[in-house]
Short mmCIF file of C-alpha atoms in Angstrom, two decimals:
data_model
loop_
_atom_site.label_atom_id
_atom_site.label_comp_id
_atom_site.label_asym_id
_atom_site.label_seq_id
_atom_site.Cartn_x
_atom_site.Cartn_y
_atom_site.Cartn_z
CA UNK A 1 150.72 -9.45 -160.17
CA UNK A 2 152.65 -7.14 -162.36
CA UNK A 3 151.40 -8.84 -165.44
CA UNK A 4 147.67 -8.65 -163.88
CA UNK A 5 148.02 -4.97 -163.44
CA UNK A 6 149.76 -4.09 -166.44
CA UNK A 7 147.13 -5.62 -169.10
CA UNK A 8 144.83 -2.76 -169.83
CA UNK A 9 142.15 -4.57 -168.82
CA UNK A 10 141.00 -3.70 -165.60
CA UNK A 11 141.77 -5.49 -162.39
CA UNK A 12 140.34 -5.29 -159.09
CA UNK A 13 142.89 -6.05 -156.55
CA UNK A 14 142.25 -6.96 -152.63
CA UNK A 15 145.15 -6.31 -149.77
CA UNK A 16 144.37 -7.58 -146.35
CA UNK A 17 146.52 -7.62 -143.64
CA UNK A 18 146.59 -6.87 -139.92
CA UNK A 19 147.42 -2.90 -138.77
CA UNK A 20 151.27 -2.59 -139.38
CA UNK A 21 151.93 -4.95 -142.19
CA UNK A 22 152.30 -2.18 -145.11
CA UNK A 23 148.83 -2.32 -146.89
CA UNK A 24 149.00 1.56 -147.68
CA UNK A 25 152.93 1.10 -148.64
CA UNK A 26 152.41 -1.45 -151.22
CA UNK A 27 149.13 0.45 -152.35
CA UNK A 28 150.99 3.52 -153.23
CA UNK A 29 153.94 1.44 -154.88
CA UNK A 30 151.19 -0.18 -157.37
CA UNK A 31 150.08 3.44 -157.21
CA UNK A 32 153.51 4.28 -158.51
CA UNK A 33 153.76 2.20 -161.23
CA UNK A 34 150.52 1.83 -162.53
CA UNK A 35 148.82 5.13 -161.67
CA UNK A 36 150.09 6.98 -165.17
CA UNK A 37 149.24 10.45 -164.63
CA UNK A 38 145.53 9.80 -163.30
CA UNK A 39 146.17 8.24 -160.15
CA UNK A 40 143.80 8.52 -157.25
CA UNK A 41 144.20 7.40 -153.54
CA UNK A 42 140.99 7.76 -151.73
CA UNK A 43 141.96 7.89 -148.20
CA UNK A 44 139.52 7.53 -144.84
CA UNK A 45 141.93 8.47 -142.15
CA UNK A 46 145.26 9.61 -143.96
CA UNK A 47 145.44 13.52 -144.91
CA UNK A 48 148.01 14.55 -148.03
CA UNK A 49 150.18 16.84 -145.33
CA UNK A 50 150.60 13.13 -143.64
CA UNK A 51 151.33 10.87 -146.48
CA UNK A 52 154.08 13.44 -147.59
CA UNK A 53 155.65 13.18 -144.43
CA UNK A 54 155.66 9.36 -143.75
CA UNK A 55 156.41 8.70 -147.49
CA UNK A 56 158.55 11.87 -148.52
CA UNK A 57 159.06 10.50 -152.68
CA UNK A 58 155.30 11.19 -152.96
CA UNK A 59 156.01 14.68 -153.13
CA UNK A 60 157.84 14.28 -156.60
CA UNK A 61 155.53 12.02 -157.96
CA UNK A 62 153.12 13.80 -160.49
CA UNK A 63 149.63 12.94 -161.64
CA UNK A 64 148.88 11.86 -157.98
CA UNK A 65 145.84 13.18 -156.50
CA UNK A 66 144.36 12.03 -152.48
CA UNK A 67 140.91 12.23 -152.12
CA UNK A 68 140.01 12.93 -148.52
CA UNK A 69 136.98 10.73 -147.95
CA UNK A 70 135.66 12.32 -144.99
CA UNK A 71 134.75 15.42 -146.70
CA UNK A 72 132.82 13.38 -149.35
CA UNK A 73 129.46 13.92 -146.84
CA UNK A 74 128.48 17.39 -146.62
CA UNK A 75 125.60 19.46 -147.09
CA UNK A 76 124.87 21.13 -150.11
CA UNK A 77 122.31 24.14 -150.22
CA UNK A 78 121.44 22.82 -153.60
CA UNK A 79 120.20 19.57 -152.09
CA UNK A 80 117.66 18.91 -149.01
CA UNK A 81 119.75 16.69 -147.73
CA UNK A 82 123.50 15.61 -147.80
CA UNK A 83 124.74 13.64 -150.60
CA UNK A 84 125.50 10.18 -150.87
CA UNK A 85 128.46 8.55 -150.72
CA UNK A 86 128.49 7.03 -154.12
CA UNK A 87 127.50 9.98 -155.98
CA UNK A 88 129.78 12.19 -154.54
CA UNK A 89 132.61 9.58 -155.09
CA UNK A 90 131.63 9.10 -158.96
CA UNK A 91 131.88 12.98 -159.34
CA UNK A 92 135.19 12.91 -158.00
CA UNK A 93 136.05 10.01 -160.33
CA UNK A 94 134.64 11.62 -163.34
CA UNK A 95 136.44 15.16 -162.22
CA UNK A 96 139.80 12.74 -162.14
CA UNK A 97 138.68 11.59 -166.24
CA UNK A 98 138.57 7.87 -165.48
CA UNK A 99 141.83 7.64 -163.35
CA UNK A 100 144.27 4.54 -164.30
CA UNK A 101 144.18 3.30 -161.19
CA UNK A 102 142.43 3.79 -158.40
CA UNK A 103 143.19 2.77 -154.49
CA UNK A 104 140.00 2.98 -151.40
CA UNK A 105 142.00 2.88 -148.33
CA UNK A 106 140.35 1.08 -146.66
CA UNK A 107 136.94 -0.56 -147.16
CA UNK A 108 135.38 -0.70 -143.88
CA UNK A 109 136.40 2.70 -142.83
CA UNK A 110 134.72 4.11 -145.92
CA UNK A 111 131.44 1.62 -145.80
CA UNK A 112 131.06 2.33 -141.85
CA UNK A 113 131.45 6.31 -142.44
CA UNK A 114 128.26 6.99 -144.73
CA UNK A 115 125.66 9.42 -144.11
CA UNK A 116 122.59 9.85 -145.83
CA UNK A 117 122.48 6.43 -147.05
CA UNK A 118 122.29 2.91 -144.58
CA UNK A 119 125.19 0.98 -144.67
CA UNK A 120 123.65 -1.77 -146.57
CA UNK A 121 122.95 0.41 -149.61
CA UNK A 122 126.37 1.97 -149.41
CA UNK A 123 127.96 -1.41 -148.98
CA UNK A 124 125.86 -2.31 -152.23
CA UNK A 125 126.90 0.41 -153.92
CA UNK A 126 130.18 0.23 -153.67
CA UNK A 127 130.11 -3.80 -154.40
CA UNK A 128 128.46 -2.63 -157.60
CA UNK A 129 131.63 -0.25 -158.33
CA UNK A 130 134.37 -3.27 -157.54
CA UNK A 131 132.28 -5.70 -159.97
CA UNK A 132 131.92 -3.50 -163.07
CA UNK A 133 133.49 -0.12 -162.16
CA UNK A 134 136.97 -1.43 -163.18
CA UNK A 135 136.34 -3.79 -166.58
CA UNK A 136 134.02 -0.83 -167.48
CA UNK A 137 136.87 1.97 -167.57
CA UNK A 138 139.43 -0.64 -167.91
CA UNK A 139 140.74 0.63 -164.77
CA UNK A 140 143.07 -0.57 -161.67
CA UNK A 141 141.09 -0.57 -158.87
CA UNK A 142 142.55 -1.41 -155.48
CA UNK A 143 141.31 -2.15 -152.25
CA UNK A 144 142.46 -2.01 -148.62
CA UNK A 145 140.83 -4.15 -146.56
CA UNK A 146 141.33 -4.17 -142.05
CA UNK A 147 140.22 -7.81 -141.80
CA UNK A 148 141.81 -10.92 -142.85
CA UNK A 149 138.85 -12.90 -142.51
CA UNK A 150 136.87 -14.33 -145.57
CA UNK A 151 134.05 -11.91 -146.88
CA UNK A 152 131.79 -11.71 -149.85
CA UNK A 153 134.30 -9.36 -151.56
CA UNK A 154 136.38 -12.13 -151.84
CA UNK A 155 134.97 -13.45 -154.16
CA UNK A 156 134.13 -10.77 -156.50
CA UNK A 157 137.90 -9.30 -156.96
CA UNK A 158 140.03 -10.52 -159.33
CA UNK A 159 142.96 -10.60 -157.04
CA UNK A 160 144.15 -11.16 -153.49
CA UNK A 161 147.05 -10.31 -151.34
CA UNK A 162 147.20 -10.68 -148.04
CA UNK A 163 150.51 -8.98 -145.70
CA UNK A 164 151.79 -11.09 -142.49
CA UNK A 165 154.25 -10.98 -140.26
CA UNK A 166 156.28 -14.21 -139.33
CA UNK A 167 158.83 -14.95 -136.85
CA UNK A 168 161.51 -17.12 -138.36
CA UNK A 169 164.45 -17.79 -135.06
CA UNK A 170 163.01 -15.62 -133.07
CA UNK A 171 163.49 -12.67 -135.45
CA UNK A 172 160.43 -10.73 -137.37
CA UNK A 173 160.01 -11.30 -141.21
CA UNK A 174 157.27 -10.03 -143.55
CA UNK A 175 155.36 -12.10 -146.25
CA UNK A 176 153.36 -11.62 -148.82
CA UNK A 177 150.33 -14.06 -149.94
CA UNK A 178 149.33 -14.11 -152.96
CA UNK A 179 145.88 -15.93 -152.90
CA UNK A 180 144.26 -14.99 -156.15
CA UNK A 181 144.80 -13.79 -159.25
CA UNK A 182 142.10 -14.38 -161.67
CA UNK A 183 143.43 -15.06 -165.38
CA UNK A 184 147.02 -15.22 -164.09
CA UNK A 185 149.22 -17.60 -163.41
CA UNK A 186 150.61 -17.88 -160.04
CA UNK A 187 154.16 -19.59 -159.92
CA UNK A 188 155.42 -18.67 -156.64
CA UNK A 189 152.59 -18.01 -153.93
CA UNK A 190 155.06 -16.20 -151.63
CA UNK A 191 157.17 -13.72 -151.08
CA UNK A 192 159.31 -11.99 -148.32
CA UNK A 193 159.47 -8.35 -148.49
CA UNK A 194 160.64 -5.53 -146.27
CA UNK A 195 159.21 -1.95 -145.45
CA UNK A 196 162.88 -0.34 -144.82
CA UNK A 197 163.24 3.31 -146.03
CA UNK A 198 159.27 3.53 -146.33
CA UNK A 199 159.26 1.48 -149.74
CA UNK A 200 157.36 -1.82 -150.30
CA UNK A 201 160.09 -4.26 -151.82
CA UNK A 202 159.94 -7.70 -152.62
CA UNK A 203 162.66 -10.67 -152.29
CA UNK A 204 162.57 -12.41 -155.85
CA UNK A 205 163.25 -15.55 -156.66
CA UNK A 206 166.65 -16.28 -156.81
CA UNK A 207 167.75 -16.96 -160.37
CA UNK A 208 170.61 -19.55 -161.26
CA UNK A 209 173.35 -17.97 -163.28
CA UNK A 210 173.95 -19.24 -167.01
CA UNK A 211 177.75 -20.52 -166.93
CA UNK A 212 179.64 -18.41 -168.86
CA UNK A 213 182.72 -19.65 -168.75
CA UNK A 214 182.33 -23.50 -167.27
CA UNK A 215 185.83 -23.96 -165.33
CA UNK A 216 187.28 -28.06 -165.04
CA UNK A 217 186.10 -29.77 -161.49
CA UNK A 218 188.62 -31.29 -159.88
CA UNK A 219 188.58 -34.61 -159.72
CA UNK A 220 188.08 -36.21 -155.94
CA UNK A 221 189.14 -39.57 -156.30
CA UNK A 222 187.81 -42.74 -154.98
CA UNK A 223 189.17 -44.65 -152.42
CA UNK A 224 190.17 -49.13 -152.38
CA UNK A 225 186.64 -48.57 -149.71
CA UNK A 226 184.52 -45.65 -150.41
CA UNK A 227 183.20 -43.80 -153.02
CA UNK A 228 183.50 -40.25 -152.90
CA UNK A 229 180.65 -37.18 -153.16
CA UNK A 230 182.76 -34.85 -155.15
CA UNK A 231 182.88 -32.27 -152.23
CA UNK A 232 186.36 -32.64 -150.33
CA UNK A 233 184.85 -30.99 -147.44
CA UNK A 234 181.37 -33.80 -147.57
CA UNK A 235 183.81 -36.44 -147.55
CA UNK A 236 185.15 -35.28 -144.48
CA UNK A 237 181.82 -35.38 -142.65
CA UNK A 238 180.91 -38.66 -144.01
CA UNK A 239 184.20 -40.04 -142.98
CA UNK A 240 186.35 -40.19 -145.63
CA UNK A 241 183.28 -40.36 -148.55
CA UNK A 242 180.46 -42.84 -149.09
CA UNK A 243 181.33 -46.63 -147.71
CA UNK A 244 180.91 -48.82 -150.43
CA UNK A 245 178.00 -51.22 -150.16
CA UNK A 246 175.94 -48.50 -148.29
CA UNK A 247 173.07 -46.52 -148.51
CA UNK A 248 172.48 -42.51 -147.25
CA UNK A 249 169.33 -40.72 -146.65
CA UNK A 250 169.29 -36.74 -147.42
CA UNK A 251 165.99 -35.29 -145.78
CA UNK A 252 165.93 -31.76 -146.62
CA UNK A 253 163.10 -29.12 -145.08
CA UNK A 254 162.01 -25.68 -145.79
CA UNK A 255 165.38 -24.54 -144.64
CA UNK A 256 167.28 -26.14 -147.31
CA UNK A 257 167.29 -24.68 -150.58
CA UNK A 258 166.42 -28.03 -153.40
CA UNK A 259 169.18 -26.43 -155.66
CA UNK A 260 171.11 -26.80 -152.56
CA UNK A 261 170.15 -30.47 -152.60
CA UNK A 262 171.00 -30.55 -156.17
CA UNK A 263 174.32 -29.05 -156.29
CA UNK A 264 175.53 -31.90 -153.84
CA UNK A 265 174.28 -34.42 -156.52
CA UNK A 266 175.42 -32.69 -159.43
CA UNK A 267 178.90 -32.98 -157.62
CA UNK A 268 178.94 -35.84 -157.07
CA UNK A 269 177.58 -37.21 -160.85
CA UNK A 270 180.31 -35.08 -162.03
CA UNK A 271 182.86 -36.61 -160.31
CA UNK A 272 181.11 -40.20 -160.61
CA UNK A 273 181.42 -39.38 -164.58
CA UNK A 274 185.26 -37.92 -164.72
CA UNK A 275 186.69 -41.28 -163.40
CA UNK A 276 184.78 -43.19 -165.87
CA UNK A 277 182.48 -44.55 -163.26
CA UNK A 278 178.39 -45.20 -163.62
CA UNK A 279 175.62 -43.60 -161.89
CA UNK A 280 171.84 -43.87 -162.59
CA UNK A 281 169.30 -41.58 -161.21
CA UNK A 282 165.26 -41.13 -161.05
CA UNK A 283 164.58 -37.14 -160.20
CA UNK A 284 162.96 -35.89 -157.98
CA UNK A 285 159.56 -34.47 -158.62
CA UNK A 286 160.15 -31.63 -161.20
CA UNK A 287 163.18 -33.12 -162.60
CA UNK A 288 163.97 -34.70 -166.13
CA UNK A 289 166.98 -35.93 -167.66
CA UNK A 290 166.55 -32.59 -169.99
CA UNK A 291 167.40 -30.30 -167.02
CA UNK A 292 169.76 -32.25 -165.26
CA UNK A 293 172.08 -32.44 -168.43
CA UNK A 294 172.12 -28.55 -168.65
CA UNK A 295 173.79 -28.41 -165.11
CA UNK A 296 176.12 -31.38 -165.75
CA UNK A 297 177.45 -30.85 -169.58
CA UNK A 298 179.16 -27.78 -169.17
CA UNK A 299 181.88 -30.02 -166.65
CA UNK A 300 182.14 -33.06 -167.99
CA UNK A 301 182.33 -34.48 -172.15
CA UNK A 302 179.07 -35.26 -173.79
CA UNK A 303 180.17 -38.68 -174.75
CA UNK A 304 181.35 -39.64 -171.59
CA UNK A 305 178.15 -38.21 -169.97
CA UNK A 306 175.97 -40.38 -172.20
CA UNK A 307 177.82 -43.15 -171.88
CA UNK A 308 178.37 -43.02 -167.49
CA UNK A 309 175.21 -41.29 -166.55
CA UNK A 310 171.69 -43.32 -166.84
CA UNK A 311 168.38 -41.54 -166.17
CA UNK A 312 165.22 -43.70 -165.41
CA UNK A 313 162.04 -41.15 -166.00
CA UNK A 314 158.61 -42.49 -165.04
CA UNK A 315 156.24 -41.41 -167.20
CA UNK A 316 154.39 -42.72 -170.52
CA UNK A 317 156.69 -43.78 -173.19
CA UNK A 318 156.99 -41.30 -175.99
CA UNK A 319 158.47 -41.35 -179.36
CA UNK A 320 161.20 -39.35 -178.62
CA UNK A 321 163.70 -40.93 -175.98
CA UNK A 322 167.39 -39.57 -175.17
CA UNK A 323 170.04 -42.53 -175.60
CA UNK A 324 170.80 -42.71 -171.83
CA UNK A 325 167.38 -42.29 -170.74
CA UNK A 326 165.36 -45.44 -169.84
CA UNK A 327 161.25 -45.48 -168.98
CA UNK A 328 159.14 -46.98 -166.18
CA UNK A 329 155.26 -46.82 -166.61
CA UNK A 330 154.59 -46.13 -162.47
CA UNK A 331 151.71 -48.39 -163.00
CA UNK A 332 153.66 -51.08 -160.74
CA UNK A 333 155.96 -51.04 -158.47
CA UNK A 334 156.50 -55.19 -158.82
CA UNK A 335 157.26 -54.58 -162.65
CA UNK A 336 159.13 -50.90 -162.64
CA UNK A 337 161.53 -52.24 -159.84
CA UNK A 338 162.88 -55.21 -161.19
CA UNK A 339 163.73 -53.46 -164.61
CA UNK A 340 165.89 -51.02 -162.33
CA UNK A 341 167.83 -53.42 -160.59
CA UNK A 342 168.37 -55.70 -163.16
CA UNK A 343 170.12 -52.30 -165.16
CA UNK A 344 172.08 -51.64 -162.45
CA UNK A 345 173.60 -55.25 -161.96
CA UNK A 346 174.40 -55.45 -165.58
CA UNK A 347 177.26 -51.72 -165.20
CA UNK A 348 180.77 -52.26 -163.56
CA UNK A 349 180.87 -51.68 -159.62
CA UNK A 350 181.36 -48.58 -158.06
CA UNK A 351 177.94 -47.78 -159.32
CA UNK A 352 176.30 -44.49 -157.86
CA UNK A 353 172.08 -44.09 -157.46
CA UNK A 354 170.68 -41.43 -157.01
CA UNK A 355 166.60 -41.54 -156.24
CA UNK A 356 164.03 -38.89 -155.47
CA UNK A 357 161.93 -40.16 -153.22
CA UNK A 358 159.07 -38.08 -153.82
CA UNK A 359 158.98 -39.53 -157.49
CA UNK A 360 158.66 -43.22 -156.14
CA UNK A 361 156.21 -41.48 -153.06
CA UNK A 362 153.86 -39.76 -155.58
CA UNK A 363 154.00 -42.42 -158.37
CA UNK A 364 153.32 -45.58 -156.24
CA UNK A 365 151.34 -44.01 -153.80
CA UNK A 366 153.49 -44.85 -150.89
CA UNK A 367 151.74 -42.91 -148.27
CA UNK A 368 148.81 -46.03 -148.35
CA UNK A 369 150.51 -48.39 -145.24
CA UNK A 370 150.13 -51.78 -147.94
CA UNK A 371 152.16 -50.22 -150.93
CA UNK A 372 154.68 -48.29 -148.80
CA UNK A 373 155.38 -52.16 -146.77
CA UNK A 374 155.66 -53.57 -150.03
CA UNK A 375 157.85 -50.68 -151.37
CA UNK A 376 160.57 -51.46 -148.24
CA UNK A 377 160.71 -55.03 -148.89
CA UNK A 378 161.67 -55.08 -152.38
CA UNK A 379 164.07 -51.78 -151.10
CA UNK A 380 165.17 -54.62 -148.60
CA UNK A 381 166.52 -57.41 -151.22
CA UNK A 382 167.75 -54.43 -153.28
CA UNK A 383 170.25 -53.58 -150.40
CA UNK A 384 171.39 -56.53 -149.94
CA UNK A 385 172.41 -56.92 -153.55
CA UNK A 386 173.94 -53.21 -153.47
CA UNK A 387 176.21 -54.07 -150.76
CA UNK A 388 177.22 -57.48 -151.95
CA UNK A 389 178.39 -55.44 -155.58
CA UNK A 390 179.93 -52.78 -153.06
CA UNK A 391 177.74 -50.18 -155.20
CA UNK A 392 176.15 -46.86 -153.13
CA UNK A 393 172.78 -45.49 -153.26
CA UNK A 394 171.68 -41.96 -152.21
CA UNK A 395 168.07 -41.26 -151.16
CA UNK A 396 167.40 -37.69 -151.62
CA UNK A 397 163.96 -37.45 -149.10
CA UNK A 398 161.89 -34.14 -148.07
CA UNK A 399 161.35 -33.65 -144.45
CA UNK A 400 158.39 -35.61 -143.58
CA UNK A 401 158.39 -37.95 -146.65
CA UNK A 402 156.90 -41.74 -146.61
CA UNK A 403 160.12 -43.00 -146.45
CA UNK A 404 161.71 -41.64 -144.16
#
């Protein structure tokens, strides 16, 4: 949004949102950073003496000028009748020289209050300001809506927001939609923010840390039986580490961070690699070789991380491939799977495998009933081959995935 706003372009912007949810708060913090010193908030039921004393730090924010819109109809003894809506409100535009940005808060309180004019024509009017108004004057234009439902003006904006409240354990949370932005990329579609002190103010994405200073693992060793996940306190719940010869599930939901997910793996491929043991892996969805050797190479040696940890990507065979990495086409399930196992029985026993689900889910289409039966039976003759080598594998599933 920030990068929508901040162009120089022009952007007209859309916040919906049921009464309470902080529409006029985040208004007046794009206000705030984008307004410059020509900011204008055009308000039908909020007076300046009452924004200054719900949001005090407007007082000390200059360049910001509230224009009351219910004293936009009047009578004029220079005109026979009162004026319009729309010409009153480009006066008071052109008297604020072309402000930056400009917020209507809200829409249907302003399109519902005209006199001298039907509503149709000042509905029109004003459509005709949100679709060239902005681009025109390369202008910020934003807009408060009272509905959440679908409308016409939808679809003429550039962007979209729309404020909720959710319950998440029985306690209240607030999130923010973000369900267009025309021209900009959306990576993450929502947010959680909070209202406290009067301020709009987002949760953003956590960021992993760059390792600085990478300190040794220690080492978790295997047992004569089991084959442990690198996390003293996992082995302990799994009873003493991963029996050899078996297979684990890890379903993970909304709940669970997937760089939680993946620091268990990582862990355990670290540890799998320090006692000069094998694993081979297929990502999840997302996931190359590329990123997973940025989390693992600052713990272990490069050499020995080559040589111990084999990466099967499914994709279309390019010129470029890493040593350890090997290639499936994910035309075929019948052909890709025998190439796997016929790798793994070739490395020395304890071998760890690690397999995204979601990769084999997407890839093979497992959520058709004929390739998902077919998928479990050549799983079936895998296992029994994995337990007579006393190898492990580790399914690493989303809630509510094919094969689970």
């Amino acid at each position: 949004m920030e990068k929508a706003l901040s162009a120089g372009l022009g952007f007209s912007l859309l916040i919906k949102g049921e009464p309470g949810t902080g529409k006029t708060m985040l208004a007046l913090e794009i206000l705030d950073k984008f307004g410059g010193d020509s900011a204008v908030y055009l308000s039908s039921r909020v007076s300046l003496p009452a924004l200054y004393n719900q949001f005090p730090w407007l007082e000390g924010r200059t360049g910001f000028q509230v224009i009351d819109a219910t004293n936009l109809y009047f009578a004029s003894k220079a005109f026979l009748k009162p004026r319009s809506f729309s010409e009153l409100l480009y006066t008071k535009l052109a008297a604020a020289e072309k402000p930056a940005t400009l917020v209507i808060d809200s829409w249907e309180a302003i399109i519902s209050g005209g006199k001298g004019e039907k509503k149709e024509e000042l509905e029109a009017a004003m459509t005709d300001m949100v679709r060239d108004y902005a681009s025109k004057y390369r202008m910020n234009l934003i807009l408060i809506t009272e509905t959440t439902d679908t409308t016409p003006l939808d679809y003429i904006v550039d962007g979209i927001l729309e404020e909720s409240r959710i319950t998440i354990d029985y306690r209240r949370g607030r999130e923010i939609l973000l369900k267009k932005l025309r021209g900009t990329r959306i990576d993450q579609h929502k947010y959680g923010y909070t209202l406290d002190g009067g301020r709009f103010r987002y949760f953003p994405p956590f960021e992993r840390r760059q390792i600085e200073k990478p300190r040794r693992i220690e080492v978790v060793p295997n047992t004569a039986t089991n084959v442990s996940s690198g996390c003293v306190e996992f082995d302990r719940i799994l009873g003493d580490g991963l029996s050899r010869g078996s297979t684990t599930i890890i379903e993970y939901g909304d709940d669970f961070s997937l760089l939680g997910y993946h620091s268990l793996v990582a862990h355990a491929i670290i540890n799998t690699i320090q006692q000069g043991n094998y694993c081979v892996k297929i990502p999840s969805s997302g996931w190359d070789e590329r990123r997973l050797r940025r989390g693992i190479l600052p713990f272990v040696n490069e050499d020995d991380y080559m040589k111990y940890c084999k990466v099967f990507e499914i994709r279309r065979e390019k010129k470029e491939v890493r040593e350890n990495v090997r290639i499936l086409k994910g035309e075929s399930m019948e052909e890709d799977f025998p190439i796997l196992i016929d790798f793994i029985s070739t490395l020395e026993p304890p071998v760890t495998v690690f397999i995204g689900t979601d990769t084999l889910e997407y890839q093979y289409r497992l959520r058709t009933s004929a390739n998902l039966a077919r998928m479990l039976e050549l799983f079936s003759y895998w296992v029994m081959e994995l337990r007579e080598a006393g190898n492990v594998a580790i399914f690493g599933m989303p809630a509510g995935g094919a094969l689970g």
